[in-house]
Coordinates of C-alpha atoms and ligand atoms in Angstrom, one line a residue:
M1 CA 9.0 0.0 -1.9
C2 CA 11.2 -2.8 -3.2
G3 CA 10.9 -6.3 -1.9
I4 CA 13.6 -8.4 -0.2
I5 CA 13.7 -12.1 0.4
G6 CA 16.6 -14.2 1.8
Y7 CA 16.8 -18.0 2.3
I8 CA 19.1 -20.4 4.1
G9 CA 18.2 -24.1 4.3
D10 CA 18.3 -27.4 2.4
K11 CA 16.0 -26.5 -0.5
N12 CA 17.2 -25.1 -3.8
P13 CA 17.3 -21.3 -2.9
V14 CA 16.6 -20.3 -6.5
D15 CA 13.1 -21.9 -6.3
V16 CA 12.3 -20.3 -2.9
L17 CA 13.6 -16.9 -3.9
I18 CA 11.9 -16.7 -7.3
K19 CA 8.6 -17.8 -5.8
G20 CA 9.0 -15.3 -3.0
L21 CA 9.9 -12.5 -5.4
K22 CA 6.8 -13.1 -7.5
N23 CA 4.8 -12.6 -4.3
L24 CA 6.7 -9.4 -3.6
E25 CA 6.4 -8.0 -7.1
Y26 CA 3.6 -5.7 -6.0
R27 CA 6.2 -3.7 -4.1
G28 CA 8.1 -2.8 -7.2
Y29 CA 8.9 -4.4 -10.5
D30 CA 11.3 -2.5 -12.7
S31 CA 14.3 -4.8 -12.2
A32 CA 15.2 -7.7 -10.0
G33 CA 18.2 -9.8 -8.9
I34 CA 19.4 -12.7 -6.9
A35 CA 22.7 -13.7 -5.2
L36 CA 23.6 -17.3 -4.4
K37 CA 26.5 -18.4 -2.2
N38 CA 28.3 -21.7 -1.6
E39 CA 31.7 -22.5 0.0
E40 CA 33.7 -21.4 -3.0
E41 CA 31.9 -18.6 -4.7
I42 CA 29.1 -16.1 -5.0
Q43 CA 26.9 -15.8 -8.1
I44 CA 24.9 -12.7 -8.8
I45 CA 22.2 -12.6 -11.6
K46 CA 20.3 -9.4 -12.4
S47 CA 17.8 -8.4 -14.9
V48 CA 15.7 -5.4 -16.0
G49 CA 12.0 -5.9 -16.0
K50 CA 9.7 -8.4 -14.3
I51 CA 10.6 -11.4 -12.2
S52 CA 9.7 -13.6 -15.2
D53 CA 12.6 -11.9 -17.1
L54 CA 15.0 -12.7 -14.2
E55 CA 13.6 -16.3 -14.1
E56 CA 14.3 -16.6 -17.9
K57 CA 17.8 -15.4 -17.4
I58 CA 18.4 -17.8 -14.6
K59 CA 17.2 -20.7 -16.8
N60 CA 19.8 -19.8 -19.4
T61 CA 22.6 -19.5 -16.8
N62 CA 24.8 -22.2 -15.3
I63 CA 23.7 -21.8 -11.7
I64 CA 26.0 -22.8 -8.8
S65 CA 24.7 -25.3 -6.3
S66 CA 24.1 -23.5 -3.0
H67 CA 22.0 -23.4 0.1
M68 CA 21.6 -19.8 0.7
G69 CA 20.8 -16.6 -1.2
I70 CA 19.2 -13.2 -1.2
A71 CA 17.0 -11.6 -3.8
H72 CA 15.3 -8.3 -4.6
T73 CA 12.6 -6.7 -6.7
R74 CA 13.2 -3.0 -7.3
W75 CA 11.2 0.2 -7.5
A76 CA 13.8 2.7 -8.5
T77 CA 14.6 5.6 -6.1
H78 CA 18.2 6.3 -6.8
G79 CA 19.3 5.7 -10.4
K80 CA 17.5 4.4 -13.4
P81 CA 16.0 0.9 -13.5
N82 CA 18.9 -0.9 -15.3
E83 CA 21.0 -3.9 -14.6
I84 CA 23.9 -2.0 -12.9
N85 CA 21.5 -0.3 -10.5
A86 CA 19.5 -3.5 -9.8
H87 CA 20.2 -5.3 -6.5
P88 CA 22.1 -7.3 -5.1
H89 CA 25.1 -4.9 -4.9
K90 CA 28.5 -6.2 -4.1
V91 CA 31.4 -4.3 -2.7
G92 CA 34.5 -6.2 -1.6
K93 CA 33.2 -9.2 0.3
I94 CA 29.8 -7.7 1.0
T95 CA 26.8 -8.4 -1.1
L96 CA 23.4 -7.0 -0.1
V97 CA 19.8 -6.2 -1.0
H98 CA 18.1 -3.1 0.3
N99 CA 14.6 -1.7 0.8
G100 CA 14.3 2.0 1.8
I101 CA 16.4 5.1 1.3
I102 CA 19.8 6.0 2.6
E103 CA 19.4 9.7 3.1
N104 CA 23.1 10.5 3.5
A105 CA 24.3 8.3 0.6
E106 CA 25.8 11.2 -1.4
E107 CA 27.9 12.4 1.5
L108 CA 29.0 8.9 2.5
K109 CA 29.8 8.1 -1.1
R110 CA 32.2 11.0 -1.4
E111 CA 34.0 10.0 1.8
L112 CA 34.3 6.4 0.7
Q113 CA 35.5 7.5 -2.7
E114 CA 38.2 9.5 -1.0
K115 CA 39.2 6.3 0.8
G116 CA 39.6 4.6 -2.6
I117 CA 36.3 2.7 -3.0
V118 CA 35.1 2.7 -6.6
F119 CA 31.3 2.7 -7.2
Q120 CA 29.6 1.1 -10.2
S121 CA 26.0 2.2 -9.8
D122 CA 24.0 5.3 -9.0
T123 CA 22.3 3.7 -6.0
D124 CA 22.3 4.5 -2.3
T125 CA 22.3 0.7 -1.8
E126 CA 25.9 0.4 -3.1
V127 CA 26.9 2.9 -0.5
A128 CA 25.5 0.7 2.3
A129 CA 27.4 -2.2 0.9
A130 CA 30.6 -0.1 0.7
L131 CA 30.3 1.1 4.2
I132 CA 29.9 -2.4 5.7
H133 CA 32.8 -3.5 3.5
F134 CA 34.8 -0.6 5.0
Y135 CA 34.1 -1.6 8.6
Y136 CA 34.5 -5.4 8.0
Q137 CA 37.5 -6.9 9.6
G138 CA 36.3 -10.5 10.0
N139 CA 33.3 -9.9 12.2
M140 CA 30.1 -9.2 10.2
K141 CA 27.8 -8.4 13.1
E142 CA 30.2 -5.7 14.3
A143 CA 30.6 -4.3 10.8
I144 CA 26.8 -4.1 10.3
E145 CA 26.4 -2.4 13.6
K146 CA 29.1 0.2 12.9
A147 CA 27.6 0.9 9.5
S148 CA 24.1 1.3 11.0
K149 CA 25.3 4.0 13.3
V150 CA 26.5 6.1 10.3
L151 CA 23.7 5.3 7.8
K152 CA 20.8 7.7 7.9
G153 CA 17.3 7.1 6.6
S154 CA 15.0 4.1 6.5
Y155 CA 16.2 0.8 5.4
A156 CA 16.1 -3.0 5.7
L157 CA 19.1 -5.0 4.4
G158 CA 19.7 -8.6 3.6
I159 CA 23.4 -9.3 3.6
I160 CA 25.9 -12.1 2.6
C161 CA 29.6 -12.1 3.2
D162 CA 32.1 -13.9 0.9
D163 CA 33.8 -15.5 4.0
E164 CA 30.7 -17.2 5.3
S165 CA 28.6 -19.8 3.4
D166 CA 26.4 -20.8 6.4
T167 CA 25.2 -17.4 7.7
L168 CA 22.9 -14.8 6.4
Y169 CA 22.7 -11.3 8.0
A170 CA 20.0 -8.7 8.1
I171 CA 19.2 -5.4 9.7
R172 CA 16.0 -3.5 10.0
K173 CA 15.7 0.2 10.5
E174 CA 12.2 1.5 9.7
S175 CA 11.6 -0.4 6.5
P176 CA 9.6 -3.7 7.1
L177 CA 11.5 -6.9 7.5
I178 CA 10.6 -10.2 9.3
I179 CA 12.2 -13.6 9.8
G180 CA 10.4 -16.7 8.6
V181 CA 11.0 -19.8 10.6
G182 CA 10.8 -23.2 8.9
E183 CA 12.1 -26.8 9.6
N184 CA 15.8 -26.5 9.3
E185 CA 15.5 -23.4 7.2
H186 CA 15.1 -19.7 7.7
F187 CA 14.0 -16.7 5.7
I188 CA 14.0 -13.0 5.7
T189 CA 11.4 -11.1 3.9
S190 CA 9.7 -7.7 3.5
D191 CA 6.3 -9.3 3.6
I192 CA 5.1 -12.6 5.0
G193 CA 3.1 -13.2 1.8
A194 CA 6.4 -14.0 0.1
I195 CA 7.0 -17.1 2.2
L196 CA 3.5 -18.3 3.1
N197 CA 3.8 -21.3 0.9
E198 CA 7.0 -22.3 2.8
T199 CA 6.1 -21.5 6.4
K200 CA 3.5 -19.6 8.5
K201 CA 5.9 -19.1 11.4
Y202 CA 7.5 -15.7 11.6
V203 CA 9.3 -13.3 13.9
L204 CA 8.7 -9.6 14.0
L205 CA 11.7 -7.3 14.2
G206 CA 12.0 -4.0 15.9
K207 CA 13.9 -0.9 14.8
D208 CA 17.8 -1.2 14.5
E209 CA 17.7 -4.9 15.2
V210 CA 20.5 -7.1 13.6
V211 CA 19.7 -10.6 12.6
V212 CA 22.1 -13.5 12.3
L213 CA 20.5 -16.3 10.5
K214 CA 21.7 -19.9 10.1
K215 CA 19.9 -22.9 8.7
D216 CA 18.9 -24.2 12.2
E217 CA 19.1 -21.2 14.4
F218 CA 18.5 -17.4 14.4
H219 CA 19.7 -14.7 16.7
V220 CA 18.3 -11.1 17.1
Y221 CA 20.5 -8.4 18.5
Q222 CA 19.9 -4.9 19.8
G223 CA 23.4 -3.4 20.0
E224 CA 25.5 -5.8 22.1
N225 CA 22.5 -7.6 23.6
E226 CA 20.9 -10.6 22.1
I227 CA 17.1 -10.4 22.6
H228 CA 14.3 -12.9 22.7
R229 CA 11.7 -12.6 20.0
E230 CA 8.6 -14.7 20.1
I231 CA 7.7 -16.9 17.1
L232 CA 4.3 -16.0 15.8
E233 CA 2.0 -17.9 13.5
S234 CA 0.2 -16.2 10.5
S235 CA -3.4 -17.1 9.8
A236 CA -3.2 -16.0 6.2
S237 CA -3.6 -18.8 3.7
E238 CA -1.8 -19.4 0.4
E239 CA -5.3 -19.3 -1.2
E240 CA -5.6 -15.7 -0.1
I241 CA -2.8 -14.8 -2.3
S242 CA -3.9 -16.7 -5.4
K243 CA -6.2 -15.2 -8.1
H244 CA -9.1 -17.5 -7.7
G245 CA -9.4 -17.9 -11.4
Y246 CA -9.8 -14.2 -12.2
E247 CA -7.6 -12.7 -14.8
H248 CA -6.3 -10.0 -12.4
Y249 CA -6.0 -9.6 -8.7
M250 CA -7.9 -6.3 -9.0
M251 CA -11.0 -8.1 -10.3
K252 CA -10.7 -10.8 -7.7
E253 CA -10.3 -8.2 -5.0
M254 CA -13.3 -6.2 -6.1
M255 CA -15.4 -9.3 -6.2
E256 CA -14.5 -10.0 -2.6
E257 CA -16.0 -6.7 -1.5
P258 CA -19.5 -8.0 -0.7
V259 CA -18.2 -10.9 1.4
L260 CA -15.8 -8.7 3.3
I261 CA -18.4 -6.0 4.0
N262 CA -20.7 -8.7 5.2
Q263 CA -18.1 -10.1 7.6
M264 CA -17.6 -6.6 9.0
I265 CA -21.4 -6.2 9.4
E266 CA -21.6 -9.5 11.3
K267 CA -18.7 -8.6 13.5
Y268 CA -19.9 -5.1 14.5
Q269 CA -23.7 -4.7 14.0
N270 CA -24.4 -5.8 17.5
H271 CA -21.1 -4.8 19.0
M272 CA -20.6 -1.3 17.9
E273 CA -19.4 -0.4 21.4
S274 CA -16.3 -2.6 20.8
L275 CA -15.1 0.2 18.4
P276 CA -13.2 3.1 19.9
D277 CA -15.4 6.0 20.9
I278 CA -14.4 8.9 18.7
K279 CA -17.2 11.1 20.0
K280 CA -15.3 11.8 23.2
Y281 CA -12.8 13.9 21.2
K282 CA -13.2 17.6 20.5
T283 CA -11.1 17.5 17.4
I284 CA -10.1 14.7 15.0
H285 CA -7.3 14.7 12.5
I286 CA -7.5 12.1 9.7
V287 CA -4.3 11.4 7.9
G288 CA -3.3 9.1 5.0
C289 CA -1.9 8.9 1.5
G290 CA -3.5 8.3 -1.8
S291 CA -6.8 6.4 -1.6
A292 CA -6.5 6.2 2.2
Y293 CA -6.6 10.0 2.2
Y294 CA -9.6 10.0 0.0
A295 CA -11.3 7.6 2.4
G296 CA -10.5 10.0 5.1
M297 CA -12.3 12.8 3.3
I298 CA -15.4 10.8 3.5
G299 CA -14.8 10.1 7.2
K300 CA -14.5 13.9 7.7
N301 CA -18.0 14.5 6.4
F302 CA -19.4 11.6 8.5
F303 CA -17.8 12.9 11.7
E304 CA -18.6 16.5 11.1
E305 CA -22.2 15.5 10.9
E306 CA -21.7 14.3 14.5
G307 CA -20.6 17.7 15.5
I308 CA -16.9 16.9 15.7
K309 CA -14.3 19.3 14.4
V310 CA -12.3 17.4 11.7
E311 CA -9.3 18.1 9.7
V312 CA -8.2 15.7 7.0
E313 CA -4.7 15.9 5.5
I314 CA -2.2 14.1 3.3
A315 CA 0.4 12.5 5.5
S316 CA 3.4 13.9 3.6
E317 CA 2.1 17.4 4.4
Y318 CA 0.9 16.8 7.9
R319 CA 4.3 15.5 9.0
Y320 CA 6.0 18.8 8.2
R321 CA 3.3 21.2 9.2
N322 CA 3.0 23.1 12.4
V323 CA 0.0 21.2 13.5
I324 CA -2.0 22.7 16.3
Y325 CA -3.4 20.1 18.6
D326 CA -6.4 20.8 20.9
E327 CA -6.1 19.4 24.4
N328 CA -8.5 16.6 23.3
T329 CA -7.5 15.5 19.8
L330 CA -7.6 12.1 18.2
V331 CA -5.4 11.5 15.2
I332 CA -6.7 8.7 12.9
L333 CA -4.1 7.1 10.6
I334 CA -5.6 5.3 7.6
S335 CA -3.3 2.9 5.8
Q336 CA -3.9 -0.4 4.0
S337 CA -0.3 -1.6 4.5
G338 CA 0.4 0.2 7.8
E339 CA 3.9 0.8 6.4
T340 CA 3.5 3.9 4.3
A341 CA 6.5 6.0 5.3
D342 CA 4.7 9.4 5.4
T343 CA 1.8 8.0 7.4
I344 CA 4.2 6.4 9.9
A345 CA 5.9 9.8 10.3
A346 CA 2.5 11.5 10.8
M347 CA 1.6 9.0 13.4
R348 CA 4.9 9.4 15.2
K349 CA 4.4 13.2 15.2
A350 CA 1.0 12.7 16.9
N351 CA 2.5 10.2 19.4
E352 CA 5.3 12.5 20.2
N353 CA 2.8 15.3 20.9
H354 CA 1.0 12.9 23.3
Q355 CA -2.2 12.7 21.2
D356 CA -4.3 9.6 21.1
T357 CA -3.8 7.8 17.8
L358 CA -6.2 5.4 16.0
A359 CA -4.9 3.1 13.3
I360 CA -7.4 2.0 10.6
V361 CA -5.2 -0.6 8.9
N362 CA -5.3 -3.9 7.1
V363 CA -2.0 -5.5 8.3
E364 CA -2.2 -6.3 12.0
S365 CA 1.6 -6.7 12.4
S366 CA 2.3 -3.4 10.7
T367 CA 4.2 -0.5 12.2
I368 CA 1.1 1.7 12.3
A369 CA -1.0 -1.0 13.9
R370 CA 1.6 -1.6 16.5
E371 CA 2.4 2.0 17.4
C372 CA -1.0 3.6 17.6
T373 CA -3.0 3.9 20.8
Y374 CA -6.0 2.1 19.2
Q375 CA -6.4 -0.1 16.2
V376 CA -9.4 -1.1 14.1
L377 CA -8.5 -3.7 11.5
I378 CA -10.3 -3.5 8.2
E379 CA -9.9 -7.2 7.7
A380 CA -9.7 -7.0 3.9
N381 CA -7.2 -10.0 3.7
K382 CA -4.2 -9.6 1.5
E383 CA -4.6 -7.0 -1.2
I384 CA -2.2 -7.6 -4.1
A385 CA -3.3 -5.4 -7.0
V386 CA -1.4 -2.1 -6.7
A387 CA -4.6 -0.1 -7.1
T388 CA -6.5 -0.5 -3.9
T389 CA -10.2 -1.5 -4.2
K390 CA -11.4 -3.6 -1.3
A391 CA -9.1 -2.0 1.3
Y392 CA -10.3 1.5 0.3
L393 CA -14.0 0.3 0.6
L394 CA -13.4 -1.2 4.0
Q395 CA -11.6 1.9 5.2
V396 CA -14.7 3.9 4.3
F397 CA -16.9 1.3 5.9
V398 CA -15.0 1.4 9.2
L399 CA -15.3 5.2 9.2
S400 CA -19.0 4.8 8.7
L401 CA -19.3 2.4 11.6
L402 CA -17.2 4.6 13.8
S403 CA -19.5 7.6 13.1
M404 CA -22.6 5.5 13.9
R405 CA -21.3 4.1 17.2
G406 CA -23.6 4.9 20.1
K407 CA -26.5 5.9 17.8
Q408 CA -29.8 4.2 17.5
D409 CA -30.6 4.5 13.8
E410 CA -33.0 2.0 12.5
K411 CA -32.6 3.0 8.9
Y412 CA -28.8 2.5 9.1
L413 CA -29.2 -1.0 10.5
E414 CA -31.9 -1.9 8.0
D415 CA -29.7 -0.7 5.1
L416 CA -26.7 -2.6 6.5
H417 CA -28.5 -5.9 6.0
Q418 CA -29.2 -5.2 2.3
L419 CA -25.8 -3.8 1.6
P420 CA -23.8 -6.9 0.7
Q421 CA -26.4 -8.2 -1.7
Q422 CA -26.9 -4.7 -3.3
L423 CA -23.1 -4.5 -3.7
K424 CA -23.0 -7.9 -5.3
V425 CA -25.7 -6.9 -7.9
L426 CA -23.8 -3.6 -8.6
L427 CA -20.5 -5.4 -9.3
D428 CA -22.2 -7.8 -11.6
K429 CA -23.3 -5.1 -14.0
T430 CA -20.3 -5.6 -16.1
G431 CA -22.1 -5.0 -19.4
Y432 CA -22.6 -1.4 -18.3
Y433 CA -19.0 -0.9 -17.2
K434 CA -17.7 -2.3 -20.5
R435 CA -19.9 0.0 -22.4
I436 CA -18.6 3.0 -20.5
A437 CA -15.0 1.7 -21.0
D438 CA -15.6 1.6 -24.8
Q439 CA -16.4 5.4 -24.6
L440 CA -13.5 6.2 -22.3
C441 CA -10.7 4.2 -23.8
N442 CA -9.8 6.8 -26.5
Q443 CA -10.3 9.9 -24.4
E444 CA -7.3 12.0 -23.5
H445 CA -8.9 13.8 -20.6
V446 CA -11.8 12.9 -18.3
F447 CA -13.3 14.9 -15.5
F448 CA -15.3 13.9 -12.4
I449 CA -17.5 16.3 -10.5
G450 CA -19.5 16.1 -7.3
R451 CA -20.1 17.9 -4.0
K452 CA -19.3 16.8 -0.4
N453 CA -19.0 13.0 -0.4
D454 CA -19.9 12.9 -4.0
Y455 CA -16.7 14.9 -4.6
A456 CA -14.7 12.6 -2.3
M457 CA -15.9 9.6 -4.3
S458 CA -15.1 11.4 -7.5
L459 CA -11.5 11.8 -6.3
E460 CA -11.2 8.1 -5.8
G461 CA -12.9 7.2 -9.1
S462 CA -10.6 9.6 -10.9
L463 CA -7.5 8.3 -9.2
K464 CA -8.4 4.7 -10.0
L465 CA -9.0 5.6 -13.7
K466 CA -5.7 7.4 -14.2
E467 CA -3.5 5.0 -12.2
I468 CA -4.5 1.9 -14.1
S469 CA -5.6 3.2 -17.6
Y470 CA -3.1 6.1 -17.9
I471 CA -5.9 8.4 -19.1
H472 CA -5.5 11.9 -17.6
S473 CA -8.3 12.4 -15.2
E474 CA -9.2 15.1 -12.7
A475 CA -11.9 15.3 -10.0
Y476 CA -13.4 18.7 -9.0
P477 CA -15.8 20.0 -6.5
A478 CA -18.7 20.6 -8.9
G479 CA -18.9 24.3 -8.0
E480 CA -15.2 24.9 -8.6
L481 CA -14.9 23.7 -12.2
K482 CA -15.9 27.1 -13.6
H483 CA -13.0 28.8 -11.9
G484 CA -10.5 27.8 -14.5
T485 CA -10.7 24.1 -15.4
I486 CA -13.8 24.5 -17.4
S487 CA -11.6 25.9 -20.2
L488 CA -10.4 22.4 -20.8
I489 CA -13.9 21.1 -21.7
E490 CA -14.2 20.5 -25.4
E491 CA -16.7 18.9 -27.7
G492 CA -17.0 15.3 -26.5
T493 CA -15.0 15.6 -23.3
I494 CA -16.4 13.0 -20.9
V495 CA -17.5 14.4 -17.5
F496 CA -18.8 12.0 -14.8
A497 CA -21.2 13.6 -12.3
I498 CA -21.7 11.8 -9.0
V499 CA -25.0 12.9 -7.7
T500 CA -26.2 10.9 -4.7
D501 CA -26.7 13.6 -2.1
D502 CA -30.2 14.9 -2.4
T503 CA -29.4 18.0 -0.4
I504 CA -27.1 19.4 -3.1
Q505 CA -28.3 17.4 -6.1
D506 CA -29.7 20.4 -8.0
K507 CA -26.5 22.3 -7.5
T508 CA -24.4 19.6 -9.1
I509 CA -26.9 19.2 -11.9
S510 CA -26.6 22.9 -12.7
N511 CA -22.8 22.5 -12.8
L512 CA -23.2 19.5 -15.1
E513 CA -25.4 21.6 -17.4
E514 CA -22.6 24.3 -17.5
V515 CA -20.1 21.8 -19.0
I516 CA -22.7 20.2 -21.3
S517 CA -23.4 23.6 -22.8
R518 CA -19.6 23.7 -23.6
G519 CA -19.6 20.4 -25.4
A520 CA -19.1 17.9 -22.6
K521 CA -20.5 14.4 -22.8
P522 CA -22.1 13.7 -19.4
I523 CA -22.1 10.4 -17.6
Y524 CA -24.5 10.6 -14.7
I525 CA -24.1 8.4 -11.6
G526 CA -26.8 8.9 -9.1
C527 CA -29.7 7.5 -7.1
N528 CA -32.5 9.3 -8.9
A529 CA -33.3 8.7 -12.6
S530 CA -32.3 11.6 -14.8
S531 CA -32.8 12.7 -18.4
Y532 CA -29.2 12.0 -19.3
E533 CA -28.6 9.4 -22.0
E534 CA -25.7 7.8 -20.2
Q535 CA -26.8 7.2 -16.6
F536 CA -26.1 4.6 -14.0
I537 CA -28.6 4.5 -11.2
V538 CA -27.4 3.1 -7.8
P539 CA -29.7 2.1 -5.0
K540 CA -30.4 4.9 -2.5
V541 CA -29.2 3.9 1.0
H542 CA -28.4 5.7 4.3
S543 CA -25.9 8.5 3.4
R544 CA -23.3 6.9 5.6
L545 CA -23.4 3.8 3.4
Q546 CA -23.9 5.4 0.1
P547 CA -20.2 5.4 -1.0
I548 CA -20.2 1.6 -0.6
L549 CA -22.7 1.5 -3.5
V550 CA -20.9 4.1 -5.7
V551 CA -17.2 3.7 -5.6
P552 CA -17.1 0.0 -6.7
A553 CA -18.9 1.0 -9.9
L554 CA -16.1 3.6 -10.5
Q555 CA -13.5 0.9 -9.7
M556 CA -15.1 -1.4 -12.3
I557 CA -15.2 1.4 -14.9
A558 CA -11.4 2.0 -14.4
Y559 CA -10.7 -1.7 -14.6
F560 CA -12.5 -2.3 -17.9
T561 CA -11.1 0.9 -19.4
A562 CA -7.5 -0.3 -18.5
Q563 CA -8.3 -3.7 -19.9
K564 CA -9.5 -2.3 -23.2
R565 CA -6.3 -0.2 -23.4
G566 CA -4.2 -3.3 -22.8
C567 CA -2.6 -1.9 -19.6
N568 CA -0.9 -3.9 -16.9
I569 CA -3.8 -3.7 -14.5
D570 CA -2.3 -5.3 -11.4
Q571 CA 1.0 -3.5 -11.8
P572 CA 0.6 -0.1 -13.4
K573 CA 3.8 1.5 -14.5
N574 CA 5.8 3.6 -12.0
L575 CA 3.7 2.7 -9.0
A576 CA 4.2 0.5 -6.0
K577 CA 1.7 -0.8 -3.5
S578 CA 3.4 0.0 -0.4
V579 CA 5.3 3.3 -0.5
T580 CA 7.9 2.8 2.3
V581 CA 10.0 5.8 1.2
E582 CA 9.3 9.4 1.7
Ligands
LIG1 C1 0.2 3.7 -2.8 C2 -0.9 2.8 -3.3 C3 -2.3 3.4 -3.1 C4 -2.5 3.6 -1.6 C5 -1.4 4.5 -1.0 C6 -1.4 4.5 0.5 O1 0.3 4.9 -3.5 O2 -0.7 2.6 -4.7 O3 -3.3 2.5 -3.6 O4 -3.7 4.3 -1.4 O5 -0.1 4.0 -1.4 O6 -1.1 3.2 1.0 P1 -1.5 2.6 2.4 O7 -0.9 1.3 2.5 O8 -0.9 3.6 3.4 O9 -3.0 2.6 2.4

């Protein structure tokens, strides 16, 4: 959560930092701030709301001329989103921005208060600033290192000192942070996307590393020792992070799905053996959060059909459970960002227990990609809309490919060839999605039912709807609804039934009838025509590919419903794309 950017160089830092913040806005967007520094003074400007609000405020402020600064976009964890709690925070000579959580902030705050330090905000970040201020006796690097030995939790900090107008400092502990390397200029940022229009060169940082950044040089330290870090080059283009003429990133990202699926088909259809062999494991654990977890539920059904024992679990539970590992267990971590705090913790638990780990991630340089035994990249390119669409779909697709490795299945290969085109046609049926959105937009509660993978898809469709349209929605295994939840069904309540699995189709239909007889209005999504008035028929394909031709329709329905309700589609309230706190 939260996005950090820092700049030192010849350009106007305000331009660089604001542009960067706009690219980081997906990480949090309830307040933002900027600090600029020159030889004489430091100027801090903060604002509640979006980056555009901060930009407006800056336009109406007399800005100092400077060549370095730090900036932040916030997703509140400690304290309300107001100006006082917005970053940067300044204590004494220390001004800083922070991403992550200081877990012992309360305790440290009390100790520092006893030493006479007065706090203005409710944030854990101000405690980090106060601690560095407390240790600062003219040597910033030393003060940061001392503070880092005391601070507990996950964090990345970008720091400025009143005494220095040519040096910017940073430290990374768990939370993502990289250095951007330009011509006579340097950057720090939580995500390379924030600086791609300035430079493609970057340096990855390890845990507990302190960075000293000047205009024309940078140094990375692990404790006392300076370490060499290679300069890498990103292949991501600026174009990838623009909207391509769509009104929202979410629509652009859904429209990319056929091309991305096609790329994966071209890459793997004749090279399935280049994927890790999951069938050599007796047990598989699949772990993720949010949509990644729901993708994992589909993977569970795929792998179980191959005779493998599979458990799928939410990372925030897995990390604290007494997990029993078989002697031959593979732990699959699914994460778009590769930086989700709970998924990282689950991965580390598996690694510490000497289990093989497999990352299914989008970001190659991410922590999960780097620390797992094996990696399969979903190659979704940058995903900016907070609600995941294309990344989820590619996660499911990779799970499908993994389950099919080593099998000769003509039907699967045949269906693969049709898939991108069929998906394109499905996405183009916007008239249908808009009609459903018209019916949904005034509903208070919506339900989705299905069995097996139809249930897993229901969960994702329901999540998509509630996260971007704010309509309360729940997904249920079709057979379970009558054990309580059916009491919520009223005259006109919309119930989606996902019915693509012929083996249990009749059972789901019976459950749908049960809710219809209690007043529900059914929306049937299936492969076979039905007698329901509102029905959406998707092409029948190999069962391991079927979700690819169902979930995008649910994504579209959520999109148009949110649009109809005037919601902020790309940045729904209270959410963040990359949840880097526990
Ligand atoms: C957040 C996002 C979800 C995503 C989840 C896991 O909650 O809003 O869309 O599914 O995090 O993120 P990851 O990057 O680990 O896939």
